[in-house]
Structure formats: C-alpha cells, structure tokens
Short mmCIF file of C-alpha atoms (C1' of nucleotides) in Angstrom, two decimals:
data_model
loop_
_atom_site.label_atom_id
_atom_site.label_comp_id
_atom_site.label_asym_id
_atom_site.label_seq_id
_atom_site.Cartn_x
_atom_site.Cartn_y
_atom_site.Cartn_z
CA MET A 1 24.77 -4.70 -28.26
CA ILE A 2 25.73 -2.46 -25.41
CA LEU A 3 23.40 -2.84 -22.48
CA GLN A 4 23.34 -1.06 -19.16
CA ILE A 5 23.14 -3.05 -15.93
CA ASN A 6 22.94 -1.70 -12.40
CA VAL A 7 24.25 -4.21 -9.91
CA ASN A 8 22.95 -2.15 -6.99
CA SER A 9 19.43 -1.99 -8.37
CA GLU A 10 16.55 -3.56 -6.48
CA LYS A 11 15.70 -5.31 -9.74
CA PRO A 12 17.38 -8.66 -10.32
CA ILE A 13 20.04 -8.58 -13.03
CA TYR A 14 18.21 -11.12 -15.17
CA THR A 15 15.11 -8.90 -15.03
CA GLN A 16 17.14 -5.91 -16.17
CA ILE A 17 18.46 -7.91 -19.12
CA TYR A 18 14.97 -9.17 -19.93
CA GLU A 19 13.49 -5.69 -19.88
CA SER A 20 16.34 -4.13 -21.85
CA ILE A 21 15.88 -6.59 -24.68
CA LEU A 22 12.11 -6.20 -24.51
CA LEU A 23 12.46 -2.44 -24.84
CA GLY A 24 14.97 -2.90 -27.64
CA ILE A 25 12.40 -4.87 -29.58
CA ALA A 26 9.57 -2.45 -28.87
CA THR A 27 11.58 0.60 -29.90
CA GLY A 28 13.02 -1.05 -32.99
CA SER A 29 16.68 -1.16 -32.03
CA LEU A 30 16.33 -4.94 -32.09
CA ALA A 31 14.50 -6.34 -35.11
CA PRO A 32 12.87 -9.73 -35.67
CA GLY A 33 15.52 -12.22 -36.73
CA ASP A 34 18.38 -10.29 -35.14
CA SER A 35 20.85 -12.44 -33.29
CA LEU A 36 21.61 -11.89 -29.62
CA PRO A 37 25.07 -12.28 -28.13
CA SER A 38 25.87 -15.69 -26.72
CA VAL A 39 25.24 -16.10 -23.01
CA ARG A 40 28.99 -16.22 -22.41
CA GLN A 41 29.72 -13.15 -24.51
CA LEU A 42 27.02 -10.96 -22.99
CA GLY A 43 27.88 -12.24 -19.53
CA GLY A 44 31.48 -11.28 -20.15
CA GLU A 45 30.55 -7.80 -21.41
CA LEU A 46 28.28 -7.15 -18.44
CA GLY A 47 30.53 -8.78 -15.89
CA VAL A 48 27.90 -11.27 -14.82
CA ASN A 49 27.65 -15.03 -14.89
CA LEU A 50 26.47 -16.81 -18.03
CA HIS A 51 23.63 -18.37 -16.04
CA THR A 52 22.25 -14.95 -15.23
CA VAL A 53 22.11 -14.10 -18.94
CA ASN A 54 20.72 -17.53 -19.71
CA LYS A 55 17.85 -16.99 -17.30
CA ALA A 56 16.89 -13.75 -19.06
CA TYR A 57 17.03 -15.46 -22.47
CA ARG A 58 14.98 -18.38 -21.15
CA LEU A 59 12.24 -16.08 -19.88
CA LEU A 60 12.22 -14.15 -23.16
CA ALA A 61 11.89 -17.44 -25.04
CA GLN A 62 9.11 -18.55 -22.68
CA ASP A 63 7.19 -15.40 -23.54
CA GLY A 64 7.80 -15.87 -27.25
CA PHE A 65 9.93 -12.77 -27.81
CA VAL A 66 13.09 -14.75 -28.46
CA VAL A 67 13.80 -18.06 -30.18
CA ILE A 68 16.70 -20.14 -29.00
CA ASN A 69 18.61 -22.46 -31.28
CA LYS A 70 20.67 -24.73 -29.09
CA LYS A 71 23.57 -24.65 -31.48
CA LYS A 72 23.30 -21.29 -33.23
CA GLY A 73 22.31 -19.09 -30.32
CA ALA A 74 19.40 -16.79 -29.45
CA PHE A 75 17.47 -14.65 -31.94
CA ILE A 76 14.65 -12.14 -31.78
CA ALA A 77 11.50 -14.01 -32.77
CA LEU A 78 10.06 -13.44 -36.24
CA GLU A 79 6.52 -13.25 -34.90
CA PHE A 80 5.31 -12.34 -31.46
CA PRO A 81 2.49 -14.26 -29.79
CA ARG A 82 -0.82 -12.48 -29.23
CA ASP A 83 -1.32 -13.58 -25.66
CA PRO A 84 -5.10 -13.44 -25.00
CA GLN A 85 -4.46 -12.98 -21.27
CA SER A 86 -2.16 -10.03 -21.77
CA THR A 87 -4.97 -7.51 -21.36
CA ALA A 88 -6.05 -8.94 -18.00
CA GLY A 89 -2.51 -9.00 -16.71
CA LEU A 90 -1.93 -5.52 -18.06
CA ARG A 91 -4.97 -4.20 -16.25
CA GLU A 92 -3.88 -5.62 -12.92
CA ALA A 93 -0.36 -4.25 -13.20
CA LEU A 94 -1.54 -0.88 -14.51
CA THR A 95 -4.06 -0.50 -11.71
CA VAL A 96 -1.45 -0.61 -8.99
CA LEU A 97 0.89 1.72 -10.87
CA LEU A 98 -1.80 4.28 -11.64
CA ALA A 99 -3.31 4.14 -8.17
CA LYS A 100 0.02 5.04 -6.61
CA ALA A 101 0.69 7.83 -9.10
CA HIS A 102 -2.86 9.10 -8.69
CA LEU A 103 -2.45 9.38 -4.92
CA GLN A 104 0.87 11.14 -5.43
CA GLY A 105 -0.82 13.84 -7.43
CA VAL A 106 -0.25 12.80 -11.03
CA SER A 107 -3.32 13.90 -12.94
CA GLN A 108 -5.25 11.83 -15.44
CA LYS A 109 -4.30 14.17 -18.26
CA GLU A 110 -0.64 14.00 -17.29
CA THR A 111 -0.86 10.22 -17.28
CA LEU A 112 -2.53 10.03 -20.67
CA ASP A 113 0.07 12.38 -22.14
CA LEU A 114 2.77 10.17 -20.68
CA ILE A 115 1.25 7.08 -22.26
CA GLN A 116 1.02 8.92 -25.57
CA SER A 117 4.67 9.87 -25.33
CA ILE A 118 5.70 6.31 -24.51
CA PHE A 119 3.75 4.92 -27.45
CA ASN A 120 5.46 7.40 -29.73
CA ASP A 121 8.75 5.73 -28.93
CA PHE A 122 7.45 2.34 -30.03
CA HIS A 123 8.19 1.05 -33.45
CA ARG A 124 5.12 0.24 -35.51
CA GLU A 125 5.20 -2.67 -37.93
CA ASP A 126 2.07 -2.29 -40.04
CA MET B 1 -11.34 -4.93 6.63
CA ILE B 2 -11.40 -8.17 4.70
CA LEU B 3 -8.38 -8.52 2.48
CA GLN B 4 -7.44 -11.28 0.08
CA ILE B 5 -4.00 -12.85 0.22
CA ASN B 6 -2.59 -15.52 -2.05
CA VAL B 7 0.19 -17.44 -0.34
CA ASN B 8 1.14 -19.14 -3.61
CA SER B 9 1.50 -15.88 -5.50
CA GLU B 10 4.84 -14.84 -6.92
CA LYS B 11 4.29 -11.55 -5.11
CA PRO B 12 5.55 -11.37 -1.51
CA ILE B 13 2.76 -11.28 1.05
CA TYR B 14 3.81 -7.88 2.37
CA THR B 15 3.59 -6.52 -1.17
CA GLN B 16 0.09 -7.90 -1.56
CA ILE B 17 -0.94 -6.19 1.67
CA TYR B 18 0.74 -2.95 0.60
CA GLU B 19 -1.01 -2.95 -2.77
CA SER B 20 -4.40 -3.91 -1.35
CA ILE B 21 -4.37 -0.97 1.03
CA LEU B 22 -3.07 1.33 -1.71
CA LEU B 23 -5.94 0.29 -3.97
CA GLY B 24 -8.37 0.68 -1.09
CA ILE B 25 -7.30 4.28 -0.70
CA ALA B 26 -7.40 5.03 -4.42
CA THR B 27 -10.87 3.54 -4.89
CA GLY B 28 -12.27 5.17 -1.77
CA SER B 29 -12.99 2.11 0.31
CA LEU B 30 -10.35 3.42 2.71
CA ALA B 31 -10.63 7.11 3.56
CA PRO B 32 -8.08 9.51 5.04
CA GLY B 33 -8.11 9.15 8.81
CA ASP B 34 -9.49 5.62 8.76
CA SER B 35 -7.82 3.29 11.19
CA LEU B 36 -6.16 0.09 10.03
CA PRO B 37 -6.28 -3.15 11.99
CA SER B 38 -3.41 -3.72 14.37
CA VAL B 39 -0.54 -5.76 12.98
CA ARG B 40 -1.52 -8.65 15.26
CA GLN B 41 -5.18 -8.51 14.34
CA LEU B 42 -4.65 -8.37 10.57
CA GLY B 43 -1.95 -10.99 10.82
CA GLY B 44 -4.39 -13.22 12.67
CA GLU B 45 -7.14 -12.67 10.10
CA LEU B 46 -4.82 -13.40 7.19
CA GLY B 47 -2.99 -16.22 8.89
CA VAL B 48 0.38 -14.52 8.55
CA ASN B 49 2.95 -13.29 11.00
CA LEU B 50 2.62 -9.84 12.55
CA HIS B 51 6.02 -8.89 11.14
CA THR B 52 4.77 -9.47 7.62
CA VAL B 53 1.92 -7.05 8.21
CA ASN B 54 4.25 -4.65 9.96
CA LYS B 55 6.53 -4.54 6.93
CA ALA B 56 3.61 -3.57 4.69
CA TYR B 57 2.55 -0.83 7.11
CA ARG B 58 6.12 0.41 7.38
CA LEU B 59 6.44 0.73 3.60
CA LEU B 60 3.08 2.49 3.38
CA ALA B 61 4.23 4.90 6.08
CA GLN B 62 7.52 5.43 4.26
CA ASP B 63 5.59 6.45 1.15
CA GLY B 64 3.33 8.74 3.16
CA PHE B 65 0.08 6.87 2.56
CA VAL B 66 -0.22 5.75 6.16
CA VAL B 67 0.63 7.36 9.48
CA ILE B 68 1.67 5.17 12.37
CA ASN B 69 1.03 6.13 15.97
CA LYS B 70 3.15 3.88 18.11
CA LYS B 71 0.46 3.59 20.73
CA LYS B 72 -2.78 4.06 18.82
CA GLY B 73 -2.03 2.10 15.70
CA ALA B 74 -1.92 2.79 11.95
CA PHE B 75 -4.20 5.21 10.09
CA ILE B 76 -4.68 6.29 6.50
CA ALA B 77 -2.85 9.58 6.11
CA LEU B 78 -4.88 12.77 6.00
CA GLU B 79 -2.81 14.19 3.15
CA PHE B 80 -0.76 12.36 0.58
CA PRO B 81 2.67 13.60 -0.48
CA ARG B 82 3.07 14.96 -4.02
CA ASP B 83 6.28 13.13 -4.82
CA PRO B 84 8.04 15.18 -7.55
CA GLN B 85 9.84 12.05 -8.76
CA SER B 86 6.66 10.05 -9.15
CA THR B 87 6.28 10.99 -12.81
CA ALA B 88 9.77 9.80 -13.69
CA GLY B 89 9.29 6.54 -11.85
CA LEU B 90 5.88 6.13 -13.41
CA ARG B 91 7.30 6.58 -16.89
CA GLU B 92 9.96 3.94 -16.36
CA ALA B 93 7.51 1.40 -14.99
CA LEU B 94 4.87 2.18 -17.59
CA THR B 95 7.34 1.85 -20.44
CA VAL B 96 8.16 -1.76 -19.62
CA LEU B 97 4.51 -2.67 -19.11
CA LEU B 98 3.33 -1.03 -22.32
CA ALA B 99 6.21 -2.38 -24.38
CA LYS B 100 5.32 -5.93 -23.44
CA ALA B 101 1.61 -5.41 -24.07
CA HIS B 102 2.38 -3.66 -27.34
CA LEU B 103 4.44 -6.60 -28.58
CA GLN B 104 1.68 -8.97 -27.51
CA GLY B 105 -0.77 -7.19 -29.77
CA VAL B 106 -2.57 -4.83 -27.41
CA SER B 107 -3.39 -1.75 -29.47
CA GLN B 108 -2.84 1.83 -28.39
CA LYS B 109 -6.56 2.49 -28.40
CA GLU B 110 -7.22 -0.58 -26.30
CA THR B 111 -4.58 0.57 -23.84
CA LEU B 112 -5.98 4.09 -23.58
CA ASP B 113 -9.48 2.71 -23.04
CA LEU B 114 -8.08 0.48 -20.31
CA ILE B 115 -6.44 3.43 -18.58
CA GLN B 116 -9.67 5.38 -18.84
CA SER B 117 -11.55 2.49 -17.25
CA ILE B 118 -9.02 2.20 -14.42
CA PHE B 119 -9.23 5.92 -13.69
CA ASN B 120 -12.99 5.67 -13.53
CA ASP B 121 -12.60 3.37 -10.55
CA PHE B 122 -10.53 5.91 -8.67
CA HIS B 123 -12.14 8.14 -6.13
CA ARG B 124 -11.74 11.83 -6.82
CA GLU B 125 -11.34 14.24 -3.94
CA ASP B 126 -11.79 17.67 -5.49
"C1'" DT C 1 40.54 -31.04 -34.77
"C1'" DA C 2 39.33 -26.98 -32.47
"C1'" DT C 3 35.86 -23.73 -31.34
"C1'" DC C 4 31.46 -22.18 -30.70
"C1'" DT C 5 26.45 -22.85 -29.06
"C1'" DG C 6 22.87 -23.59 -25.24
"C1'" DT C 7 22.26 -26.89 -21.62
"C1'" DT C 8 22.85 -29.55 -17.47
"C1'" DA C 9 24.86 -30.50 -13.13
"C1'" DT C 10 26.92 -29.53 -8.73
"C1'" DA C 11 28.33 -26.55 -5.15
"C1'" DC C 12 28.47 -22.42 -2.76
"C1'" DT C 13 27.37 -17.59 -0.90
"C1'" DT C 14 24.36 -13.91 0.02
"C1'" DT C 15 20.00 -11.81 0.39
"C1'" DA C 16 14.93 -11.84 0.72
"C1'" DT C 17 10.87 -13.65 2.64
"C1'" DA C 18 8.42 -15.44 6.41
"C1'" DT C 19 7.72 -17.41 10.81
"C1'" DA C 20 8.18 -18.00 15.98
"C1'" DT C 21 8.79 -16.18 20.34
"C1'" DA C 22 9.79 -12.93 23.73
"C1'" DA C 23 10.17 -8.62 25.66
"C1'" DC C 24 9.68 -3.41 26.00
"C1'" DA C 25 7.39 1.26 26.74
"C1'" DA C 26 3.39 3.96 26.51
"C1'" DC C 27 -1.23 4.38 26.63
"C1'" DA C 28 -6.25 3.24 27.90
"C1'" DA C 29 -9.66 0.94 30.41
"C1'" DA C 30 -11.08 -2.22 34.03
"C1'" DT D 1 -3.29 -0.80 40.10
"C1'" DT D 2 -3.79 -4.26 37.00
"C1'" DT D 3 -4.85 -5.77 32.48
"C1'" DG D 4 -4.78 -5.37 27.77
"C1'" DT D 5 -3.63 -2.87 23.80
"C1'" DT D 6 -0.28 -0.56 20.49
"C1'" DG D 7 4.03 -0.60 17.42
"C1'" DT D 8 8.74 -1.80 18.07
"C1'" DT D 9 12.96 -4.34 18.86
"C1'" DA D 10 15.57 -8.41 19.34
"C1'" DT D 11 16.91 -13.11 18.42
"C1'" DA D 12 16.57 -17.29 16.11
"C1'" DT D 13 15.26 -20.25 12.44
"C1'" DA D 14 13.73 -22.06 7.84
"C1'" DT D 15 13.04 -21.68 3.03
"C1'" DA D 16 13.48 -19.65 -1.37
"C1'" DA D 17 15.57 -16.47 -4.69
"C1'" DA D 18 19.53 -14.53 -6.83
"C1'" DG D 19 24.01 -14.92 -8.31
"C1'" DT D 20 28.49 -16.96 -8.93
"C1'" DA D 21 31.97 -20.65 -10.04
"C1'" DT D 22 33.31 -24.54 -12.43
"C1'" DA D 23 32.92 -28.45 -15.19
"C1'" DA D 24 31.11 -31.25 -18.60
"C1'" DC D 25 28.03 -32.56 -22.59
"C1'" DA D 26 26.25 -32.81 -27.54
"C1'" DG D 27 25.84 -30.83 -31.77
"C1'" DA D 28 27.08 -27.57 -35.13
"C1'" DT D 29 30.71 -25.20 -37.75
"C1'" DA D 30 35.05 -23.68 -39.58
#
DNA sequence: TATCTGTTATACTTTATATATAACAACAAA
DNA sequence: TTTGTTGTTATATATAAAGTATAACAGATA
C-alpha cells in the first residue's frame, strides 16, 4: 500500500487519498474485501495526520466503496452500490470537463479514444 | 445575460460563474467578441460582490477564454488557445470521474452515449 | 495486561472564500 | 469640464475549509 501524495497540490490531501483508493479499486490493484491500512499507519507512511486519512476513509464509506469496522479497520466493500443518481452527476461533471477541452482544441475523436483508453485500464468483474 | 448561482452549493461562487460562462461559449450562447457584463453589474444581478465576479473573469482570462480591456470591460476571446497540456489534464480528470461511475454501475456504452450527447450540445465552428 | 482499531473531543494554525468600502486611472459621453 | 463607466488595487473583516496536535474512549485481540 504505497500511495503518492502531493502536499503542494491544489487538491486537498484527503481528496488525493480518496481518489487514489478509488482508482486502486477500479484498476484492480485493490480488490473487494482487501484491508486498508489503519488511519494511524497510513498517516504515518504519508506524513499526514490520522484525521486526514480518516476523512478520506469516511467519504469512501459514505459512498459505499469502503466498509469500516470500528475495531478491525477499513476494508474494500464486497459490493458497490448502484447509485441511480450517478449518471446525472456524471453528466454535469463531464459537461464542464469536455466543454473546456473542446474549446482548447481537443477533438471529439481524440476524446472518445481517450475514454476508450481509460476504460481499458479498468478491471472488469463479470 | 441571466446566470444561475447557487449560494448553498459546495462549489465556490466564482467557480460557478467561471463554468457558466465556459459552458455558454461551448454551447454557442456566448460568441467570440461578445461583451460580458461589468463586474459591478453582474455582481449586482447575482447579489454577490464585484470581487467574486472579478475572480471568475480573471481565471477565464488566464485560460484565454476571455479578454479583459481595463477600460472597456470583458469580452469573449476571438480565438481560444490550443493548450498542449489539455489532453493530459483531461485524462487525469476523466479517469477519476469514469472510475467512480464505473464502480457505481455505469456501463461503458452508457458512458460513450453520454459523451456523444454532451458533444451534440457543443457548437461547432468549422 | 498490553496493543490495536476507529471515534470523539478540544485546540490551534493557515488558507480559501466572500463581503464591504474606498480609491485610482483611463476612457466616453453629457 | 464634469459625470459616469471600466477593471484594478488596497485594506479590513468574517466565515468556512483544511490540516495538525494531542488526548482519551470502548471494544476487540493477542
């Protein structure tokens, strides 16, 4: 569980931890049921406070990607929730991203190829 | 120039203004050369401080989407910069978005259809 | 018993966000 | 010339977010 954190990033540290674990799950490097380091251990490895790690874990648990056992620690969830609102939220976020890229000259084909390439990195569990 | 702002949103007001104008350009409701309201006027309409509007305009100018004439006001840029790093930044941002949607059960086909639909809303200047 | 877990609580610092108010210089119109 | 407009700069203030530091708690485990 080595995880890269950039203290000078514009992104909050807890967001970086959240996204790293999310990507780990999506790409398969973290599997359902896998245990996560304790908040103190990961905080120590990253050189950040345990509350910063705890916030990331709490958000991951809120979204159903992680299950927290108060005494055993945090684990990757066995099943991920099919949030019915995820498509609406996805559309809103994608629109802003694609609009900016579009204006900066990224073509539709280039974008679709990029999406294809990103999906290829995702682990499929079917 | 009516523009919707949600004061209770998790997004900063200046970001909402930035994104609204960006989307206006991408969808064609704002055309190159169009003038934007003065920072005082838009601030008055939205019920926010002129500095909040000014920050949005400043960021838009930084990214090359808007040109600011210190005495005449702000205008949509006539040409948009082809940022060579936009693809790399796009990939990073897209990866997080798609990973989350993927885990929440949004299929690849559904995602590609969504992208297609978003692109259809963009104005093409060729 | 000693150690580990997430959690809660308190306190503190720094930065981000947003507002309020005033003033400036340059331009345009009365 | 005076008046009003523009973005900009400056100063001050208030609130929230982000992050750290430290301590303590309850339950599990070895």
